[in-house]
PDB file of C-alpha atoms and ligand atoms in Angstrom:
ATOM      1  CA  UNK A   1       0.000   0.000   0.000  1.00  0.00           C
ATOM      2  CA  UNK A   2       2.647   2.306   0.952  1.00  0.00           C
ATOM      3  CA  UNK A   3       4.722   1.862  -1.655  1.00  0.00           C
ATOM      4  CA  UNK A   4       2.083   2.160  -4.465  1.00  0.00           C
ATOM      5  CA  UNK A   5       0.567   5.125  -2.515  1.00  0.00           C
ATOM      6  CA  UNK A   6       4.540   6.683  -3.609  1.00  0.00           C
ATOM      7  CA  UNK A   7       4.827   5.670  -6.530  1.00  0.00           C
ATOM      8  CA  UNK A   8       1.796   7.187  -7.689  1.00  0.00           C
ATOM      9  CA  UNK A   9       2.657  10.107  -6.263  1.00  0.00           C
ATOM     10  CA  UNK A  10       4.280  13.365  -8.081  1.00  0.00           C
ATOM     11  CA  UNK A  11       3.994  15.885  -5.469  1.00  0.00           C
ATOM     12  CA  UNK A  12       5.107  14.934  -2.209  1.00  0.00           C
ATOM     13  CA  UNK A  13       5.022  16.730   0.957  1.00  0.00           C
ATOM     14  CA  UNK A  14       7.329  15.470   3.649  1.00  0.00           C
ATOM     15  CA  UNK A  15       7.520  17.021   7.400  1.00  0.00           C
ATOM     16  CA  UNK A  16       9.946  15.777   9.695  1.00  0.00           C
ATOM     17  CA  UNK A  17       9.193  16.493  13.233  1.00  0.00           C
ATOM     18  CA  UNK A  18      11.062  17.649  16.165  1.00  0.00           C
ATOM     19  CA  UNK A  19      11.684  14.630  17.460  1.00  0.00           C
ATOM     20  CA  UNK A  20      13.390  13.265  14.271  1.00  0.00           C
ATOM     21  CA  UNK A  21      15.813  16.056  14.384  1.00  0.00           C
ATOM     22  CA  UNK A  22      16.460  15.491  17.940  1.00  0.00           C
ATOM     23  CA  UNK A  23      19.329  12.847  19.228  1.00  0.00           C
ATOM     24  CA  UNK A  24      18.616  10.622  22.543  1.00  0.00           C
ATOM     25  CA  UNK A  25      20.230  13.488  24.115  1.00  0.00           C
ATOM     26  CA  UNK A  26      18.247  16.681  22.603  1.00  0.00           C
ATOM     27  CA  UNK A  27      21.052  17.641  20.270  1.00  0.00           C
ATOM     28  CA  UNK A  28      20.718  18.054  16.686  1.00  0.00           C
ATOM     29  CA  UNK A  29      21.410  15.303  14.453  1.00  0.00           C
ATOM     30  CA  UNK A  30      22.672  16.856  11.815  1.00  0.00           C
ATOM     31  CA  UNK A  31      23.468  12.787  10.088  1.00  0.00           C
ATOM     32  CA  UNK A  32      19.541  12.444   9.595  1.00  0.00           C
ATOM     33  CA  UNK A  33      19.585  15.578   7.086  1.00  0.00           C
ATOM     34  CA  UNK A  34      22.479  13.978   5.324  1.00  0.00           C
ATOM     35  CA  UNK A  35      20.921  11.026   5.323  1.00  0.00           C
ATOM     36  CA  UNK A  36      17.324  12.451   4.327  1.00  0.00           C
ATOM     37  CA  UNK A  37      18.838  14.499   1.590  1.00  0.00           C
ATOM     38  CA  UNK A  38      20.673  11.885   0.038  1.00  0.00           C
ATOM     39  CA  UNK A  39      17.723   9.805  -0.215  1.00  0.00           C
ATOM     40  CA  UNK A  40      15.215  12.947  -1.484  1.00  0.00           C
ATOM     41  CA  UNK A  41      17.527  13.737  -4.043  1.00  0.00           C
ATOM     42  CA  UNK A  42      17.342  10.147  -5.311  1.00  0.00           C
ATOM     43  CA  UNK A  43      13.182  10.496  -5.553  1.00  0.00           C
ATOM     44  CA  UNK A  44      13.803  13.754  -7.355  1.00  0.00           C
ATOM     45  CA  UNK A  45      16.089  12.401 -10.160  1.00  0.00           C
ATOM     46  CA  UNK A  46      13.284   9.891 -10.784  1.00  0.00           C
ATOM     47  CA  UNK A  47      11.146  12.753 -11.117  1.00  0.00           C
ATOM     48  CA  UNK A  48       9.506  13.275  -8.061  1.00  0.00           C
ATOM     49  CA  UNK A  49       9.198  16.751  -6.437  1.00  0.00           C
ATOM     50  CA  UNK A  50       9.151  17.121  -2.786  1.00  0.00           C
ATOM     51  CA  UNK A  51       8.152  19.905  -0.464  1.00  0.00           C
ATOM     52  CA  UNK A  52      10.004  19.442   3.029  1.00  0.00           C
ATOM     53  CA  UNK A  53       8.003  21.043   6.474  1.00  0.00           C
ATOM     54  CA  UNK A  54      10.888  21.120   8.861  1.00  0.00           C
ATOM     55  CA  UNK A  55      10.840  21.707  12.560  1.00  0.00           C
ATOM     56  CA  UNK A  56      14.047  21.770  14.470  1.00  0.00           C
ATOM     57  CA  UNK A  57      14.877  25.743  14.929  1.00  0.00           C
ATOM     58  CA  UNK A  58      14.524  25.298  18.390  1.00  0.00           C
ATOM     59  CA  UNK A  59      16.623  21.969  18.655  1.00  0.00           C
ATOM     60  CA  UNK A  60      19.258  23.750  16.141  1.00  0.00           C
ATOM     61  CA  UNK A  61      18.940  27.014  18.125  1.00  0.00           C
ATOM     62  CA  UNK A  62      19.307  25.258  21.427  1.00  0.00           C
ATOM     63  CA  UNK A  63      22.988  23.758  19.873  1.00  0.00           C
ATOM     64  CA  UNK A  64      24.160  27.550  19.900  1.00  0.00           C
ATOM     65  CA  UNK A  65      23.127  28.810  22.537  1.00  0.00           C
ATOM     66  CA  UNK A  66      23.003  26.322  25.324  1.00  0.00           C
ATOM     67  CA  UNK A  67      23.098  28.603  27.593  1.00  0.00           C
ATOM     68  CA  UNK A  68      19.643  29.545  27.001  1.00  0.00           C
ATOM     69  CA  UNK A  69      18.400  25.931  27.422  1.00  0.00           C
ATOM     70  CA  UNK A  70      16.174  26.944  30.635  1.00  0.00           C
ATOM     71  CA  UNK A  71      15.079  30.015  29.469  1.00  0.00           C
ATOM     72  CA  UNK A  72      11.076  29.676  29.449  1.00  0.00           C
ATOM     73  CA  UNK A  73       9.797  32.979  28.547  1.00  0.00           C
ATOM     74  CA  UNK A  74       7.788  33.370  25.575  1.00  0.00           C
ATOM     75  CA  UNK A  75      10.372  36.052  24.334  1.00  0.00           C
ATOM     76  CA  UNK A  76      13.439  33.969  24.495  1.00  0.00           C
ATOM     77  CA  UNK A  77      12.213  30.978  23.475  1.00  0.00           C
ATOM     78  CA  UNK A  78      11.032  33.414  20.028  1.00  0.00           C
ATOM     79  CA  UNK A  79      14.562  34.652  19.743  1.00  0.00           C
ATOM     80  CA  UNK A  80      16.080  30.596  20.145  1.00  0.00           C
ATOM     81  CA  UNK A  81      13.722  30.009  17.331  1.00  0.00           C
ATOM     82  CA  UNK A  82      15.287  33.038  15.587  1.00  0.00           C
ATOM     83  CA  UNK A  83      19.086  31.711  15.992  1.00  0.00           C
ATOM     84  CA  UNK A  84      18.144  28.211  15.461  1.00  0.00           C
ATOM     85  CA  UNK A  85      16.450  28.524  11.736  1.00  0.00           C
ATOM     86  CA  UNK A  86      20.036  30.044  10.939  1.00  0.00           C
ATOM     87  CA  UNK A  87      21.328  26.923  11.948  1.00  0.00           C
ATOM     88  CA  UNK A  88      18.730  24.877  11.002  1.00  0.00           C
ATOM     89  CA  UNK A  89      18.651  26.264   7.314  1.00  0.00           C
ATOM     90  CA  UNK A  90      22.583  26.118   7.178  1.00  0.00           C
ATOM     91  CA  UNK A  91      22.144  22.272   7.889  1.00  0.00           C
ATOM     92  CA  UNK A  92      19.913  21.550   5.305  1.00  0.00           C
ATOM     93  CA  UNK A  93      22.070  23.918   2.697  1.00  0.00           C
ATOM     94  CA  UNK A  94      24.861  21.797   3.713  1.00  0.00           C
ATOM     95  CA  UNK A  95      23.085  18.174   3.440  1.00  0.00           C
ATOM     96  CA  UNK A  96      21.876  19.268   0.097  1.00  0.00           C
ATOM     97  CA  UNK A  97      24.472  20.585  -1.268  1.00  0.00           C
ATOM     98  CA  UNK A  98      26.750  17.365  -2.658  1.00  0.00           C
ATOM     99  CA  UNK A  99      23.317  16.596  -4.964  1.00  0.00           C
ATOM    100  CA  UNK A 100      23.779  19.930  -6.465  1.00  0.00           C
ATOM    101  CA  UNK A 101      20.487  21.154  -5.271  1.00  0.00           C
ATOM    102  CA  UNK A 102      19.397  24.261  -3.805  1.00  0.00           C
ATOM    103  CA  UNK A 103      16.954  24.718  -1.170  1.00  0.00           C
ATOM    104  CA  UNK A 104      15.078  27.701   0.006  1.00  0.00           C
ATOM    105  CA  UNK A 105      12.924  28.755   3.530  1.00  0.00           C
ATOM    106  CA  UNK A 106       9.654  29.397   3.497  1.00  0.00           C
ATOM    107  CA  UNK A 107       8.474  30.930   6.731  1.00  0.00           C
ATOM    108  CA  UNK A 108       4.822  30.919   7.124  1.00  0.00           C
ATOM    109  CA  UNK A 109       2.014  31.979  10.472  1.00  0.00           C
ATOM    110  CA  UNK A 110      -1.843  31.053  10.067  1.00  0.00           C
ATOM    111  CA  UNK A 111      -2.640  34.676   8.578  1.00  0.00           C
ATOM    112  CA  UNK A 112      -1.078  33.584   5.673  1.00  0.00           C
ATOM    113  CA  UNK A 113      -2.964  30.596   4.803  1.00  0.00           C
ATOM    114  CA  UNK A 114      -6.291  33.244   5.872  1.00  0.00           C
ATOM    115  CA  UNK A 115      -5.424  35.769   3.457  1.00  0.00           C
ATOM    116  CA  UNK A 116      -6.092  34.994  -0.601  1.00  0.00           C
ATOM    117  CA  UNK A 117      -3.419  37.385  -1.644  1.00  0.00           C
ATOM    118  CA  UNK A 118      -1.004  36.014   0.575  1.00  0.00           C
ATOM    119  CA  UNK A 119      -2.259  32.644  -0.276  1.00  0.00           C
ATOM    120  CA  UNK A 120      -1.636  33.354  -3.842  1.00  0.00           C
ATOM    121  CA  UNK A 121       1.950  34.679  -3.567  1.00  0.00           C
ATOM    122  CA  UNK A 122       2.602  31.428  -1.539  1.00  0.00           C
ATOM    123  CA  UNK A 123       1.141  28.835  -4.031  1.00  0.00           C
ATOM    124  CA  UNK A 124       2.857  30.855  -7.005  1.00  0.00           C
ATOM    125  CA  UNK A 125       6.436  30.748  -5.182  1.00  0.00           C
ATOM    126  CA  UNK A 126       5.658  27.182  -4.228  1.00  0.00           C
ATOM    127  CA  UNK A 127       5.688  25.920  -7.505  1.00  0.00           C
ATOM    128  CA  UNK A 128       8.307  28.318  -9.150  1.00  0.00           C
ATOM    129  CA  UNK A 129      10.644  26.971  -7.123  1.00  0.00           C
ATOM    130  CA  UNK A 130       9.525  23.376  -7.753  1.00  0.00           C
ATOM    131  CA  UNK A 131       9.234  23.819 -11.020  1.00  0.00           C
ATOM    132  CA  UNK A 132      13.180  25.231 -11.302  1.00  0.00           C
ATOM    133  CA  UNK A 133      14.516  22.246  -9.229  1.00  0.00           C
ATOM    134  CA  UNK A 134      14.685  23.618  -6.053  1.00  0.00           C
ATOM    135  CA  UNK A 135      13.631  22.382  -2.123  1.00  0.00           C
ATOM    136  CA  UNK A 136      11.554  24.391  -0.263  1.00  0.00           C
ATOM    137  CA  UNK A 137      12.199  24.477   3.177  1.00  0.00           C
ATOM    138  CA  UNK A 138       8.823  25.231   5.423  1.00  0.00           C
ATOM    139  CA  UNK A 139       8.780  26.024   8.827  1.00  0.00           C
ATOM    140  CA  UNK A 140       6.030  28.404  11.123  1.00  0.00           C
ATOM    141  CA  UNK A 141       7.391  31.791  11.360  1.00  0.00           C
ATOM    142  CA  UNK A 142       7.875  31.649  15.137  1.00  0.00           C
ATOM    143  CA  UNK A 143       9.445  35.024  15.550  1.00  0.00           C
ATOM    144  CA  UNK A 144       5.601  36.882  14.652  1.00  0.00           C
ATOM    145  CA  UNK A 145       3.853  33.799  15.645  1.00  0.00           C
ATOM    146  CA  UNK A 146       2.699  34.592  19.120  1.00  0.00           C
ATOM    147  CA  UNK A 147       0.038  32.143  20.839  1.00  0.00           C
ATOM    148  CA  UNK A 148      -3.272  33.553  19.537  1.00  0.00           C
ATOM    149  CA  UNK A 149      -1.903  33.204  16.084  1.00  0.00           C
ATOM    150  CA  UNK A 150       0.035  30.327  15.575  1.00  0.00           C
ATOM    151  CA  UNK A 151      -0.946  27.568  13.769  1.00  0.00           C
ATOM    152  CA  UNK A 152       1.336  25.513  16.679  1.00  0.00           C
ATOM    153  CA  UNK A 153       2.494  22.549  15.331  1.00  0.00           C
ATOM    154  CA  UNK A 154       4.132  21.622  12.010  1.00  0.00           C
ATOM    155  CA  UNK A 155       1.722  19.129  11.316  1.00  0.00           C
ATOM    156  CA  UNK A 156      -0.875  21.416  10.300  1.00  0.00           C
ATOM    157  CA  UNK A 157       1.153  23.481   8.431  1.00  0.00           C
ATOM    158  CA  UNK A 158       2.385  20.684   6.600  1.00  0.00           C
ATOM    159  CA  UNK A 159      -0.811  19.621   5.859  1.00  0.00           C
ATOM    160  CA  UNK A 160      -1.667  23.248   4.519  1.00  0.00           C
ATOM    161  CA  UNK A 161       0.954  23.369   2.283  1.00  0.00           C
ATOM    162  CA  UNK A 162       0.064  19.889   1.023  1.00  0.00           C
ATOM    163  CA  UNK A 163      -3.356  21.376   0.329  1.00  0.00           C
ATOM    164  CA  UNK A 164      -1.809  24.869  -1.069  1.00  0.00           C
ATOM    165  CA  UNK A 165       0.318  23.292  -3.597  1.00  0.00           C
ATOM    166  CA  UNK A 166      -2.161  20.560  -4.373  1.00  0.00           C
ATOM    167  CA  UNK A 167       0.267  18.010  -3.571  1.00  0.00           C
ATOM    168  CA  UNK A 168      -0.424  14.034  -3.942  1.00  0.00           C
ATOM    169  CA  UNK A 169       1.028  12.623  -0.753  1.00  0.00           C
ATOM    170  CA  UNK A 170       1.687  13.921   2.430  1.00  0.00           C
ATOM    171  CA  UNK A 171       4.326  12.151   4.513  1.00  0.00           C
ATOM    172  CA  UNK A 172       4.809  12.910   8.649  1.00  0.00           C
ATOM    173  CA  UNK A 173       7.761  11.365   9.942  1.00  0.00           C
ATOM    174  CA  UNK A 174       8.419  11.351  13.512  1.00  0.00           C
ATOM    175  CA  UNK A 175       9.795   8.808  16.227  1.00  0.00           C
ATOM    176  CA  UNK A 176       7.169   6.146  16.058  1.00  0.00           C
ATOM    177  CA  UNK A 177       6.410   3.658  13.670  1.00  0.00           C
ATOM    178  CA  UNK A 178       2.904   5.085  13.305  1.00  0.00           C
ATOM    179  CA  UNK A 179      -0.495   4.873  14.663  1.00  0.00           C
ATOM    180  CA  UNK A 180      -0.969   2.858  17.671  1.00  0.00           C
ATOM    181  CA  UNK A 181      -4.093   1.587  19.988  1.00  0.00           C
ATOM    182  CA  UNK A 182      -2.023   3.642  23.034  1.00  0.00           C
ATOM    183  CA  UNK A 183       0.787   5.135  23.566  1.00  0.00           C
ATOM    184  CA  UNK A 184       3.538   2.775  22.351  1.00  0.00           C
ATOM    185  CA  UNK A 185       6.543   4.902  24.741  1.00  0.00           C
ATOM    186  CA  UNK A 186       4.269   3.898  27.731  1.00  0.00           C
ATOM    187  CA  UNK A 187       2.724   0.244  26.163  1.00  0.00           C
ATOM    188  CA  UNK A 188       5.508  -2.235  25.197  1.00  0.00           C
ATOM    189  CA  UNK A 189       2.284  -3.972  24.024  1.00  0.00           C
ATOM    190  CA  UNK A 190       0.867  -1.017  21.894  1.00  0.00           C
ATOM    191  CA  UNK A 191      -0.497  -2.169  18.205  1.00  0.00           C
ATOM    192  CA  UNK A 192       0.035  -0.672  14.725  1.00  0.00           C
ATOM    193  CA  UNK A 193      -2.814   0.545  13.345  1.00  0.00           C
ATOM    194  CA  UNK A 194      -1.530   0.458   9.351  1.00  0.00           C
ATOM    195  CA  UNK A 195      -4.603   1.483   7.031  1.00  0.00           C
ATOM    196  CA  UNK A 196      -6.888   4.340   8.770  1.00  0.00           C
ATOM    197  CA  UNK A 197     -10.810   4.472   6.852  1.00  0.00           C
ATOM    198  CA  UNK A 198     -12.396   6.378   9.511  1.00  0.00           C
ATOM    199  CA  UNK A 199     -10.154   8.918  11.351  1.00  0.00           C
ATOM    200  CA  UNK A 200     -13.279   9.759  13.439  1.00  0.00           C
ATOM    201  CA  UNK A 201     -14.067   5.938  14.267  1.00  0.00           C
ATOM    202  CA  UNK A 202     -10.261   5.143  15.265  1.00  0.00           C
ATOM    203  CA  UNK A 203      -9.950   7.965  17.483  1.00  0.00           C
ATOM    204  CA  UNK A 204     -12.710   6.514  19.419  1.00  0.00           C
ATOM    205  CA  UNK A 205     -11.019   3.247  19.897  1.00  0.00           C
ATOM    206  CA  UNK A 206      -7.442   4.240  20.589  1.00  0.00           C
ATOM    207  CA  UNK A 207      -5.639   5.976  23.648  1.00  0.00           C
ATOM    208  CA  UNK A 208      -4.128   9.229  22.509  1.00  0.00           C
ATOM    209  CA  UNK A 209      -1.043   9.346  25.305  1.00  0.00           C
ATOM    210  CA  UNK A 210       1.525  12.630  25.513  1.00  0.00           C
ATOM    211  CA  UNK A 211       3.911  14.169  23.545  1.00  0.00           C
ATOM    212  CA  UNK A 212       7.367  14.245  23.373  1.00  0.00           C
ATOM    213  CA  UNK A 213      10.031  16.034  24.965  1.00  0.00           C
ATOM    214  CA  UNK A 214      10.540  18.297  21.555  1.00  0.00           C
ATOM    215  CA  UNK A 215       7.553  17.656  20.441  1.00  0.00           C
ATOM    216  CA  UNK A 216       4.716  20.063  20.361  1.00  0.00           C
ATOM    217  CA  UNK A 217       1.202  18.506  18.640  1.00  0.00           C
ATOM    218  CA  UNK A 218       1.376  14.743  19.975  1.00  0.00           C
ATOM    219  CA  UNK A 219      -0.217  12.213  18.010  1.00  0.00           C
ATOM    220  CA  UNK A 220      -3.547  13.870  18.187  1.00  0.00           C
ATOM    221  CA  UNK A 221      -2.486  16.854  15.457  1.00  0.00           C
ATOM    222  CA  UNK A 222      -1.012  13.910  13.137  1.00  0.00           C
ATOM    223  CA  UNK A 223      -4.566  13.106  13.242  1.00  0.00           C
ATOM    224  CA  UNK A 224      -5.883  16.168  12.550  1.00  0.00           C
ATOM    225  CA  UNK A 225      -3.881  16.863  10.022  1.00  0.00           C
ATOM    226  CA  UNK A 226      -4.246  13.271   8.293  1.00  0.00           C
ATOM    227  CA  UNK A 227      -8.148  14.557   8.238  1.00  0.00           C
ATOM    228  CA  UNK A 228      -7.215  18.191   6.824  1.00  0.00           C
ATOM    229  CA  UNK A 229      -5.257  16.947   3.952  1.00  0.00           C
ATOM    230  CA  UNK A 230      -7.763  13.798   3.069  1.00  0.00           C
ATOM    231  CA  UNK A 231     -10.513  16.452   3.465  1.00  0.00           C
ATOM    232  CA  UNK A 232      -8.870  17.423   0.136  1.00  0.00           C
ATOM    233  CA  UNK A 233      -8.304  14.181  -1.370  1.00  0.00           C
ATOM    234  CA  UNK A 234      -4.653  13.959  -0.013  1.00  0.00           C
ATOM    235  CA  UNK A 235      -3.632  10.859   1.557  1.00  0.00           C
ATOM    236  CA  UNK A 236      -1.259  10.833   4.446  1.00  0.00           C
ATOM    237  CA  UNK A 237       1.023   8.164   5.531  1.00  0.00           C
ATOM    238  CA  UNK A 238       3.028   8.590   9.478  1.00  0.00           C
ATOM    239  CA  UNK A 239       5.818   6.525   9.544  1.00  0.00           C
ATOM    240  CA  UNK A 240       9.036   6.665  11.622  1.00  0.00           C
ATOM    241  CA  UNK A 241      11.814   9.215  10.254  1.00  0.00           C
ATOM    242  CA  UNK A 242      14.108   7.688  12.839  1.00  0.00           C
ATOM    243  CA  UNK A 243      14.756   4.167  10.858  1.00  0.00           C
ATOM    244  CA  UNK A 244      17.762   3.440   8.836  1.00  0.00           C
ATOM    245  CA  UNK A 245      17.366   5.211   5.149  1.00  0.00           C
ATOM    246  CA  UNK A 246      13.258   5.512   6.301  1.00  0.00           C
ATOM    247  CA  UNK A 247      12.469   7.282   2.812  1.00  0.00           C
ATOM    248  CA  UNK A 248      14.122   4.407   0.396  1.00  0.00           C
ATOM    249  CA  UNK A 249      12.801   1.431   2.785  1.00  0.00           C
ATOM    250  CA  UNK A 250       9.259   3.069   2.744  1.00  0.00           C
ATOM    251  CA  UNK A 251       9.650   3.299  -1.287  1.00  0.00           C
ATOM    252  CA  UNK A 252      10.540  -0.569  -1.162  1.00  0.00           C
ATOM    253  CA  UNK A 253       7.801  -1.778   1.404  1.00  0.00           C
ATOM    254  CA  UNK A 254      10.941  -2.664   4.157  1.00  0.00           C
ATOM    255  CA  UNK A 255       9.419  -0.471   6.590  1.00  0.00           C
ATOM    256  CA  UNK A 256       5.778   0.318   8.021  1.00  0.00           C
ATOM    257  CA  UNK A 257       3.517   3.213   8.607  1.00  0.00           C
ATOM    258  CA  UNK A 258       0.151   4.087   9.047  1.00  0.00           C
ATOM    259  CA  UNK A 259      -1.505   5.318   5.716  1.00  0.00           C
ATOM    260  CA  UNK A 260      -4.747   7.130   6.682  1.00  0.00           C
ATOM    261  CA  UNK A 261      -7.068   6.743   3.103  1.00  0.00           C
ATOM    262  CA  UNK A 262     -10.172   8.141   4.284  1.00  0.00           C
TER     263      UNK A 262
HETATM  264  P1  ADP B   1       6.996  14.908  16.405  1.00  0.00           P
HETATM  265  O1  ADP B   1       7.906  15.858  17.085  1.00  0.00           O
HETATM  266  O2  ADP B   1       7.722  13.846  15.658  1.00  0.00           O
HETATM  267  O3  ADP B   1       5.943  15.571  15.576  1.00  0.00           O
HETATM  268  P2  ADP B   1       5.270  14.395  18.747  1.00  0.00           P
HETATM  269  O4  ADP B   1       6.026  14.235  20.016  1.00  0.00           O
HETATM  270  O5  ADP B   1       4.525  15.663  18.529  1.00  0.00           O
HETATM  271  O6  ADP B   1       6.239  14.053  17.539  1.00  0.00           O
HETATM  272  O7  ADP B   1       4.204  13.191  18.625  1.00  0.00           O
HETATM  273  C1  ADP B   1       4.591  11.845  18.573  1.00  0.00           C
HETATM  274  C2  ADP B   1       4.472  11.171  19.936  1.00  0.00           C
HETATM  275  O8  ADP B   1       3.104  10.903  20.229  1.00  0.00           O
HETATM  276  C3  ADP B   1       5.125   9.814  19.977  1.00  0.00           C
HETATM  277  O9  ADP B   1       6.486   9.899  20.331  1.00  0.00           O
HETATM  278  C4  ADP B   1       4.317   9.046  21.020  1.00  0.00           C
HETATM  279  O10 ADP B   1       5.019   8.895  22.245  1.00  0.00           O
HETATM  280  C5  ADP B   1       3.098   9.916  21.261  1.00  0.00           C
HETATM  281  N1  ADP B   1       1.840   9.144  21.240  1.00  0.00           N
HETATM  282  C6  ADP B   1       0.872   9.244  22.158  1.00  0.00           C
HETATM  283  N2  ADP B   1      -0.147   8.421  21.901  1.00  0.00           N
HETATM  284  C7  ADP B   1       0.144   7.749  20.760  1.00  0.00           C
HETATM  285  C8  ADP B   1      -0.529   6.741  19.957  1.00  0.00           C
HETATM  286  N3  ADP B   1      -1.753   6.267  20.265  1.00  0.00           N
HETATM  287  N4  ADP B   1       0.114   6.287  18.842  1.00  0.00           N
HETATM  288  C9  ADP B   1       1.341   6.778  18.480  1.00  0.00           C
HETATM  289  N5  ADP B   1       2.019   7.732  19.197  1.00  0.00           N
HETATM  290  C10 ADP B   1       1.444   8.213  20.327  1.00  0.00           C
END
């Protein structure tokens, strides 16, 4: 399923969550955007494009300026986010780099996706660069995005942009293998759930647990944005971006996921 659900697909959108970009101990891991690069480029030559929805500015920002590490106000936690999607965006410059391709940031907050000029200035830059071979690099614009306006968790956006630039796939990647019945960090005896119908019906009959350390939606806004993007005829698949060459082994069938259809 997964692997035909790719292969059929042109435009992908691929977000890679906190988590991912996270080591055991909270420091960037800088080998997964080689890694992830290396394999992208491959599904571009075969003429693929992909959209990436990165989080990470506060992991990346958090590698700079340690010192800042237990600073909770809103304020400082805005400016890590500012140093960190330097270093962030100089990581994935880097990691794309030896496959000659260029990348470029996109940093977007909920007005945007509310406003049709805006709306249309995004879509049209979406696909210029697309079109002229070149990444995009999403993130939320956490410097304006204060509470009452942020759209709070990559997953949504991701999905948004999936739906902006009418995209054919939407992957989430984080550090589970997918959808479980509960919580598999807290259930050794959790259970894949690997084909979703009925978003609505399954939420009914699984235990939605908490997030991660890094993480900021939980499993609940993978859901909600698996609904959002097959509310426009995208299909989602949430697999685990932690696995060994995840993008290549999902391509082959080697590793699992939960593909929501409906
Ligand atoms: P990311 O940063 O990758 O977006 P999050 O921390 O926001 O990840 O969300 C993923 C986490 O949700 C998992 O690490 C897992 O511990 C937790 N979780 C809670 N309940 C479930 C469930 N029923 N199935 C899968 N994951 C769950």
């Amino acid at each position: 399923m997964i692997t035909n659900l790719i292969a059929d697909a042109r435009k992908i959108v691929i977000k890679i969550g906190s988590n991912t970009l996270a080591d055991i101990d909270g420091k960037f891991n800088f080998s997964f955007l080689d890694e992830f690069a290396e394999q992208a480029a491959a599904l571009i030559k075969k003429g693929k494009q992909i959209v990436v929805v990165s989080s990470g500015a506060q992991v990346a920002g958090l590698s700079a300026m340690d010192k800042w590490a237990r600073k909770k106000d809103i304020h400082y936690r805005q400016a890590l986010c500012a140093v960190g999607q330097v270093q962030l965006m100089k990581a994935w410059r880097r990691a794309f780099e030896p496959h000659s391709l260029h990348i470029a940031q996109i940093l977007l907050t909920r007005e945007d996706f509310n406003d049709a000029n805006r709306t249309l200035n995004m879509r049209n830059t979406l696909f210029t660069l697309v079109d002229e071979g070149i990444v995009p690099i999403i993130n939320e614009n956490d410097t304006v995005s204060v509470e009452e306006i942020k759209i709070g968790d990559n997953d949504t956006l991701a999905a948004r942009s999936a739906i902006l630039w009418s995209a054919d796939l939407l992957i989430l990647l984080s550090d589970i293998d997918g959808l479980f019945d509960k919580n598999p960090k807290e259930f050794t005896n959790a259970a894949l759930v690997e084909e979703v119908k009925d978003i609505s019906l399954i939420e009914k009959n699984i235990t939605i647990g908490a997030a991660n350390s890094f993480g900021t939606g939980g499993i609940a806004t993978k859901l909600d944005a698996a609904k959002l993007s097959l509310s426009y005829g995208i299909p989602a698949i949430l697999t685990n971006g932690g696995k060994p060459r995840c993008i290549e082994a999902l391509v082959s069938g080697a590793q699992k996921g939960t593909v929501f259809l409906g």
